[in-house]
Each structure stands twice: as structure tokens, then as C-alpha cells.
């Protein structure tokens, strides 16, 4: 079956946003939502991957192993990372397995599909002094906006929101989607605990510290009332127009603030999640506790952070030991 180069297919999809998914993809996405209870973010990733596959190798009712391999090969040639390729492979495997069980495919072509070996790249994390600089910079911005003449209440509210988001992301190690989905009722302020809804609709309760509590109270009492509208409902964090904050906005805010440091390669909200996990382990927390706090299904995922702390230990040893 002839395939279309990956970059061409991606461009065509981008230029035709009105293109509806095939009925088979739509049925599969309903299965993910109603039977497996996956998050909207995960379902969007499945939809994107399968629409790309359908555009290049469709119809999916006749998809074969060679078609999938050529598609992944095109993606590799286009420069996609191993982690992205593995995610797309997982999407296709889940789809073809489901389609075979439902009788849409006579056999499951993904059974013999291999997953690329995971990259050993370790996540970028912030040092303790970087986190101090980051939170101090956010506090300074909020203070400057409060003393500006004339006062811009919306601008001041945005600074308070940004400071609260960064403090909470670092304090809890939560995912960006979990932060976006927070409601006012998610917090037990008396105990400094927050209830999070993670991947697969799994709920967990995570503590947060005094700095995050202080930033959150300033946001709730001074910032949020300025941005709140009838559309805000019970959402904790709001965008400029009062709606629940979007994950892309959170990523942009964190990227901008990390970029202001100029001393670290760490970027995005996930860097704060990596940093929280690393600092917890460095502070003596056991691996199981960190796994529970982060909401990892597998301990092997959490073990990645032990390598980061070992690297930090090696660097400290090299600088301090007389015979290093």
C-alpha cells in the first residue's frame, strides 16, 4: 500500500482541521473514554496519532504490519524523538488490538511491532538556588505590579496566579493537566492537602508546604476575584478572560519564568515535576513515597530520578573530596 511522506501528511492534516476522524477511530475513542476512562489529554493524543496513520496508510480496516512500519519509519526520518515514536507505537498497538477483538481486523498486525529502545537522556532539573531565584523573581513581579501607579488589577492578579501555580507545581510535583483541572473544592486548606485527578482518572491526595499555601491564599483572596466571571464556576486557576486556565497557558508561563533565569536548560511545568521528585529524594524521601506523590503507576518510572540524584552526588564528591 502506497504511503505519503510524514511531513506531507502532517501538513495536509494541519491545513484541513475540519477533516473528521474515520468512524472506526471515533468508535475506538469512545471505547477509551467510556470503558477505559482515559483522560481527555490522552484521548487527544490517540486521536492525533491515528488520524496521521489513517491519512498515510488508510483505510484502517485494511492496515498491515508493513504499512505501520513504513509510517513509523517516515516519522523517524522526519526527526521525531524515541519517546514520541514509542507513544505512537503504543497508540497503534492499542487500536489494532481493540479492532481485532471487535472483528474489524482479521488479525492484529501490531503483535510483531517492536518498541524503540528508550533514550537514556535524564531530565533537566533545577538546583535549589534556581528554585529560590525563580520563586523570588515571581514574588518581586507581584510586588512591583501591586505598587505600580496607576494600579492594573488584572496584571497584578496574573502575577499572583503565576506565582501560585509555580509554587504549587513544585510543592506537589503534579502534572500540568492536574493543575489545570483543579477546583476550589480540591483543597483541604486546614491540612494543606490537595486532591488530584491523574491519569486514568486515578485520584490521589498530596500535601503542600507553607510557601505554596501563602501564594495560594494571595491568589484566592486578591487575584482570583479580579479575573473571575460567570464562566469561572469552581475552577481554581483562571485565564485572563475568567475561564479555566488552559495547559498551554501554564506551559507558556512556566517557560517564560524559567527563561528569565538564564542559568538552566530546564523548561516547562514537567521540569518542576522532575525537580520536586529529585529534591524529595535528595532530602531523604524513599522511592515508594515519591511514587505515590507523583502518581506513577510503576516504580520503574520513579527510579529514573535516582540517577539524577546520583549524578548530583558524584558532582558534589568531585568538588569536595581531596582524592576525587
PDB file of C-alpha atoms in Angstrom, residues 14-186:
ATOM      1  CA  UNK A  14      -2.923  20.861   9.686  1.00  0.00           C
ATOM      2  CA  UNK A  15      -4.411  22.560   6.618  1.00  0.00           C
ATOM      3  CA  UNK A  16      -7.676  20.574   6.880  1.00  0.00           C
ATOM      4  CA  UNK A  17      -8.785  20.911  10.522  1.00  0.00           C
ATOM      5  CA  UNK A  18     -12.365  20.140   9.509  1.00  0.00           C
ATOM      6  CA  UNK A  19     -11.378  16.607   8.428  1.00  0.00           C
ATOM      7  CA  UNK A  20     -13.400  14.269  10.647  1.00  0.00           C
ATOM      8  CA  UNK A  21     -11.892  11.055  12.055  1.00  0.00           C
ATOM      9  CA  UNK A  22     -12.980   7.820  10.407  1.00  0.00           C
ATOM     10  CA  UNK A  23     -15.949   6.062  12.045  1.00  0.00           C
ATOM     11  CA  UNK A  24     -13.575   3.346  13.269  1.00  0.00           C
ATOM     12  CA  UNK A  25     -11.367   5.897  15.053  1.00  0.00           C
ATOM     13  CA  UNK A  26     -14.438   7.570  16.558  1.00  0.00           C
ATOM     14  CA  UNK A  27     -15.694   4.231  17.900  1.00  0.00           C
ATOM     15  CA  UNK A  28     -12.259   3.475  19.381  1.00  0.00           C
ATOM     16  CA  UNK A  29     -12.039   6.886  21.068  1.00  0.00           C
ATOM     17  CA  UNK A  30     -15.451   6.291  22.670  1.00  0.00           C
ATOM     18  CA  UNK A  31     -14.091   2.984  23.984  1.00  0.00           C
ATOM     19  CA  UNK A  32     -11.110   4.825  25.522  1.00  0.00           C
ATOM     20  CA  UNK A  33     -13.372   7.388  27.156  1.00  0.00           C
ATOM     21  CA  UNK A  34     -16.248   5.288  28.434  1.00  0.00           C
ATOM     22  CA  UNK A  35     -14.712   1.844  29.012  1.00  0.00           C
ATOM     23  CA  UNK A  36     -11.098   2.642  29.904  1.00  0.00           C
ATOM     24  CA  UNK A  37     -11.725   6.060  31.472  1.00  0.00           C
ATOM     25  CA  UNK A  38      -8.674   7.739  29.939  1.00  0.00           C
ATOM     26  CA  UNK A  39      -8.095  11.467  30.355  1.00  0.00           C
ATOM     27  CA  UNK A  40      -9.067  13.965  27.622  1.00  0.00           C
ATOM     28  CA  UNK A  41      -5.373  14.739  27.045  1.00  0.00           C
ATOM     29  CA  UNK A  42      -4.553  11.053  26.437  1.00  0.00           C
ATOM     30  CA  UNK A  43      -7.544  10.649  24.129  1.00  0.00           C
ATOM     31  CA  UNK A  44      -6.429  13.698  22.108  1.00  0.00           C
ATOM     32  CA  UNK A  45      -3.003  12.095  21.669  1.00  0.00           C
ATOM     33  CA  UNK A  46      -4.597   8.846  20.429  1.00  0.00           C
ATOM     34  CA  UNK A  47      -6.823  10.821  18.042  1.00  0.00           C
ATOM     35  CA  UNK A  48      -3.860  12.728  16.608  1.00  0.00           C
ATOM     36  CA  UNK A  49      -1.731   9.600  16.114  1.00  0.00           C
ATOM     37  CA  UNK A  50      -4.498   7.558  14.488  1.00  0.00           C
ATOM     38  CA  UNK A  51      -5.564  10.393  12.175  1.00  0.00           C
ATOM     39  CA  UNK A  52      -1.976  10.632  10.951  1.00  0.00           C
ATOM     40  CA  UNK A  53      -1.878   6.861  10.394  1.00  0.00           C
ATOM     41  CA  UNK A  54      -5.219   6.956   8.593  1.00  0.00           C
ATOM     42  CA  UNK A  55      -4.063   9.828   6.353  1.00  0.00           C
ATOM     43  CA  UNK A  56      -0.942   7.960   5.275  1.00  0.00           C
ATOM     44  CA  UNK A  57      -1.942   4.298   5.353  1.00  0.00           C
ATOM     45  CA  UNK A  58      -5.756   4.196   5.409  1.00  0.00           C
ATOM     46  CA  UNK A  59      -8.268   2.742   5.296  1.00  0.00           C
ATOM     47  CA  UNK A  60      -7.519   1.363   8.744  1.00  0.00           C
ATOM     48  CA  UNK A  61      -9.759  -1.671   8.169  1.00  0.00           C
ATOM     49  CA  UNK A  62      -7.002  -2.990   5.848  1.00  0.00           C
ATOM     50  CA  UNK A  63      -3.934  -1.790   7.765  1.00  0.00           C
ATOM     51  CA  UNK A  64      -0.967  -4.184   7.799  1.00  0.00           C
ATOM     52  CA  UNK A  65       2.339  -4.503   9.642  1.00  0.00           C
ATOM     53  CA  UNK A  66       4.356  -3.212   6.665  1.00  0.00           C
ATOM     54  CA  UNK A  67       2.138  -0.097   6.485  1.00  0.00           C
ATOM     55  CA  UNK A  68       2.700   0.672  10.160  1.00  0.00           C
ATOM     56  CA  UNK A  69       6.447   0.110   9.888  1.00  0.00           C
ATOM     57  CA  UNK A  70       6.711   2.447   6.889  1.00  0.00           C
ATOM     58  CA  UNK A  71       4.690   5.107   8.747  1.00  0.00           C
ATOM     59  CA  UNK A  72       6.929   4.901  11.813  1.00  0.00           C
ATOM     60  CA  UNK A  73       9.982   4.930   9.530  1.00  0.00           C
ATOM     61  CA  UNK A  74       8.759   8.157   7.910  1.00  0.00           C
ATOM     62  CA  UNK A  75       8.246   9.663  11.359  1.00  0.00           C
ATOM     63  CA  UNK A  76      11.782   8.665  12.339  1.00  0.00           C
ATOM     64  CA  UNK A  77      13.168  10.263   9.162  1.00  0.00           C
ATOM     65  CA  UNK A  78      11.192  13.414   9.998  1.00  0.00           C
ATOM     66  CA  UNK A  79      13.181  13.691  13.234  1.00  0.00           C
ATOM     67  CA  UNK A  80      10.664  12.602  15.862  1.00  0.00           C
ATOM     68  CA  UNK A  81      12.170  11.558  19.209  1.00  0.00           C
ATOM     69  CA  UNK A  82      12.201   7.989  20.508  1.00  0.00           C
ATOM     70  CA  UNK A  83       9.693   8.822  23.212  1.00  0.00           C
ATOM     71  CA  UNK A  84       7.273  10.257  20.635  1.00  0.00           C
ATOM     72  CA  UNK A  85       7.712   7.242  18.361  1.00  0.00           C
ATOM     73  CA  UNK A  86       7.079   4.908  21.298  1.00  0.00           C
ATOM     74  CA  UNK A  87       3.920   6.818  22.159  1.00  0.00           C
ATOM     75  CA  UNK A  88       2.685   6.491  18.580  1.00  0.00           C
ATOM     76  CA  UNK A  89       3.556   2.786  18.614  1.00  0.00           C
ATOM     77  CA  UNK A  90       1.537   2.369  21.816  1.00  0.00           C
ATOM     78  CA  UNK A  91      -1.404   4.184  20.211  1.00  0.00           C
ATOM     79  CA  UNK A  92      -1.367   1.882  17.185  1.00  0.00           C
ATOM     80  CA  UNK A  93      -0.987  -1.241  19.329  1.00  0.00           C
ATOM     81  CA  UNK A  94      -3.971  -0.309  21.478  1.00  0.00           C
ATOM     82  CA  UNK A  95      -6.060   0.457  18.399  1.00  0.00           C
ATOM     83  CA  UNK A  96      -5.242  -2.681  16.381  1.00  0.00           C
ATOM     84  CA  UNK A  97      -5.683  -4.927  19.421  1.00  0.00           C
ATOM     85  CA  UNK A  98      -9.118  -3.417  20.041  1.00  0.00           C
ATOM     86  CA  UNK A  99     -10.064  -3.554  16.344  1.00  0.00           C
ATOM     87  CA  UNK A 100      -9.056  -7.227  16.143  1.00  0.00           C
ATOM     88  CA  UNK A 101     -11.092  -8.114  19.244  1.00  0.00           C
ATOM     89  CA  UNK A 102     -14.122  -6.307  17.812  1.00  0.00           C
ATOM     90  CA  UNK A 103     -13.801  -8.078  14.454  1.00  0.00           C
ATOM     91  CA  UNK A 104     -12.778  -5.016  12.426  1.00  0.00           C
ATOM     92  CA  UNK A 105      -9.387  -6.595  11.613  1.00  0.00           C
ATOM     93  CA  UNK A 106      -8.878 -10.254  10.701  1.00  0.00           C
ATOM     94  CA  UNK A 107      -5.568 -10.247  12.604  1.00  0.00           C
ATOM     95  CA  UNK A 108      -3.640  -7.881  14.866  1.00  0.00           C
ATOM     96  CA  UNK A 109      -0.698  -6.523  12.814  1.00  0.00           C
ATOM     97  CA  UNK A 110       0.927  -4.847  15.827  1.00  0.00           C
ATOM     98  CA  UNK A 111       1.709  -8.092  17.655  1.00  0.00           C
ATOM     99  CA  UNK A 112       5.128  -8.193  15.949  1.00  0.00           C
ATOM    100  CA  UNK A 113       5.727  -4.456  16.218  1.00  0.00           C
ATOM    101  CA  UNK A 114       8.817  -3.585  18.239  1.00  0.00           C
ATOM    102  CA  UNK A 115       9.221  -0.591  20.519  1.00  0.00           C
ATOM    103  CA  UNK A 116      12.303   1.568  20.106  1.00  0.00           C
ATOM    104  CA  UNK A 117      14.781   1.370  22.969  1.00  0.00           C
ATOM    105  CA  UNK A 118      14.194   4.165  25.434  1.00  0.00           C
ATOM    106  CA  UNK A 119      16.602   7.073  25.421  1.00  0.00           C
ATOM    107  CA  UNK A 120      18.855   7.337  28.474  1.00  0.00           C
ATOM    108  CA  UNK A 121      18.550  11.141  28.491  1.00  0.00           C
ATOM    109  CA  UNK A 122      17.983  12.335  32.032  1.00  0.00           C
ATOM    110  CA  UNK A 123      15.503  15.122  32.721  1.00  0.00           C
ATOM    111  CA  UNK A 124      16.772  18.634  33.324  1.00  0.00           C
ATOM    112  CA  UNK A 125      16.184  19.723  36.908  1.00  0.00           C
ATOM    113  CA  UNK A 126      16.660  22.963  38.774  1.00  0.00           C
ATOM    114  CA  UNK A 127      19.146  23.299  41.612  1.00  0.00           C
ATOM    115  CA  UNK A 128      17.883  24.588  44.945  1.00  0.00           C
ATOM    116  CA  UNK A 129      19.298  28.056  44.253  1.00  0.00           C
ATOM    117  CA  UNK A 130      17.495  28.119  40.897  1.00  0.00           C
ATOM    118  CA  UNK A 131      14.165  27.415  42.608  1.00  0.00           C
ATOM    119  CA  UNK A 132      14.895  30.168  45.122  1.00  0.00           C
ATOM    120  CA  UNK A 133      15.642  32.597  42.279  1.00  0.00           C
ATOM    121  CA  UNK A 134      12.515  31.519  40.389  1.00  0.00           C
ATOM    122  CA  UNK A 135      10.093  31.985  43.296  1.00  0.00           C
ATOM    123  CA  UNK A 136      11.794  35.200  44.456  1.00  0.00           C
ATOM    124  CA  UNK A 137      11.513  36.612  40.927  1.00  0.00           C
ATOM    125  CA  UNK A 138       7.800  35.822  40.799  1.00  0.00           C
ATOM    126  CA  UNK A 139       7.263  37.445  44.197  1.00  0.00           C
ATOM    127  CA  UNK A 140       9.143  40.555  43.021  1.00  0.00           C
ATOM    128  CA  UNK A 141       6.966  40.789  39.906  1.00  0.00           C
ATOM    129  CA  UNK A 142       3.806  40.586  42.018  1.00  0.00           C
ATOM    130  CA  UNK A 143       5.110  43.246  44.423  1.00  0.00           C
ATOM    131  CA  UNK A 144       6.085  45.583  41.572  1.00  0.00           C
ATOM    132  CA  UNK A 145       2.666  45.224  39.940  1.00  0.00           C
ATOM    133  CA  UNK A 146       0.992  45.956  43.300  1.00  0.00           C
ATOM    134  CA  UNK A 147       2.935  49.210  43.746  1.00  0.00           C
ATOM    135  CA  UNK A 148       2.560  50.387  40.131  1.00  0.00           C
ATOM    136  CA  UNK A 149       0.840  53.719  39.579  1.00  0.00           C
ATOM    137  CA  UNK A 150      -1.772  53.510  38.289  1.00  0.00           C
ATOM    138  CA  UNK A 151      -2.507  50.012  39.575  1.00  0.00           C
ATOM    139  CA  UNK A 152      -3.532  47.492  36.902  1.00  0.00           C
ATOM    140  CA  UNK A 153      -5.602  44.976  38.930  1.00  0.00           C
ATOM    141  CA  UNK A 154      -5.721  42.418  36.106  1.00  0.00           C
ATOM    142  CA  UNK A 155      -1.955  42.475  35.634  1.00  0.00           C
ATOM    143  CA  UNK A 156      -1.422  42.156  39.390  1.00  0.00           C
ATOM    144  CA  UNK A 157      -3.877  39.231  39.530  1.00  0.00           C
ATOM    145  CA  UNK A 158      -1.987  37.460  36.733  1.00  0.00           C
ATOM    146  CA  UNK A 159       1.296  37.795  38.635  1.00  0.00           C
ATOM    147  CA  UNK A 160      -0.298  36.375  41.783  1.00  0.00           C
ATOM    148  CA  UNK A 161      -1.729  33.486  39.748  1.00  0.00           C
ATOM    149  CA  UNK A 162       1.628  32.716  38.105  1.00  0.00           C
ATOM    150  CA  UNK A 163       3.426  32.713  41.469  1.00  0.00           C
ATOM    151  CA  UNK A 164       0.796  30.390  42.958  1.00  0.00           C
ATOM    152  CA  UNK A 165       0.965  27.976  40.004  1.00  0.00           C
ATOM    153  CA  UNK A 166       4.756  27.683  40.130  1.00  0.00           C
ATOM    154  CA  UNK A 167       4.798  27.240  43.916  1.00  0.00           C
ATOM    155  CA  UNK A 168       2.101  24.548  43.733  1.00  0.00           C
ATOM    156  CA  UNK A 169       3.707  22.684  40.809  1.00  0.00           C
ATOM    157  CA  UNK A 170       6.987  22.492  42.692  1.00  0.00           C
ATOM    158  CA  UNK A 171       5.402  21.751  46.081  1.00  0.00           C
ATOM    159  CA  UNK A 172       3.373  18.786  44.818  1.00  0.00           C
ATOM    160  CA  UNK A 173       5.110  17.554  41.647  1.00  0.00           C
ATOM    161  CA  UNK A 174       1.691  17.466  39.963  1.00  0.00           C
ATOM    162  CA  UNK A 175       1.247  17.243  36.201  1.00  0.00           C
ATOM    163  CA  UNK A 176       0.223  20.322  34.235  1.00  0.00           C
ATOM    164  CA  UNK A 177      -3.147  18.747  33.331  1.00  0.00           C
ATOM    165  CA  UNK A 178      -3.774  18.028  37.001  1.00  0.00           C
ATOM    166  CA  UNK A 179      -3.112  21.679  37.844  1.00  0.00           C
ATOM    167  CA  UNK A 180      -5.435  22.874  35.083  1.00  0.00           C
ATOM    168  CA  UNK A 181      -8.194  20.578  36.355  1.00  0.00           C
ATOM    169  CA  UNK A 182      -8.079  21.796  39.964  1.00  0.00           C
ATOM    170  CA  UNK A 183     -11.265  23.143  41.536  1.00  0.00           C
ATOM    171  CA  UNK A 184     -11.583  25.267  44.667  1.00  0.00           C
ATOM    172  CA  UNK A 185     -13.003  22.227  46.449  1.00  0.00           C
ATOM    173  CA  UNK A 186      -9.870  20.220  45.597  1.00  0.00           C
TER     174      UNK A 186
END
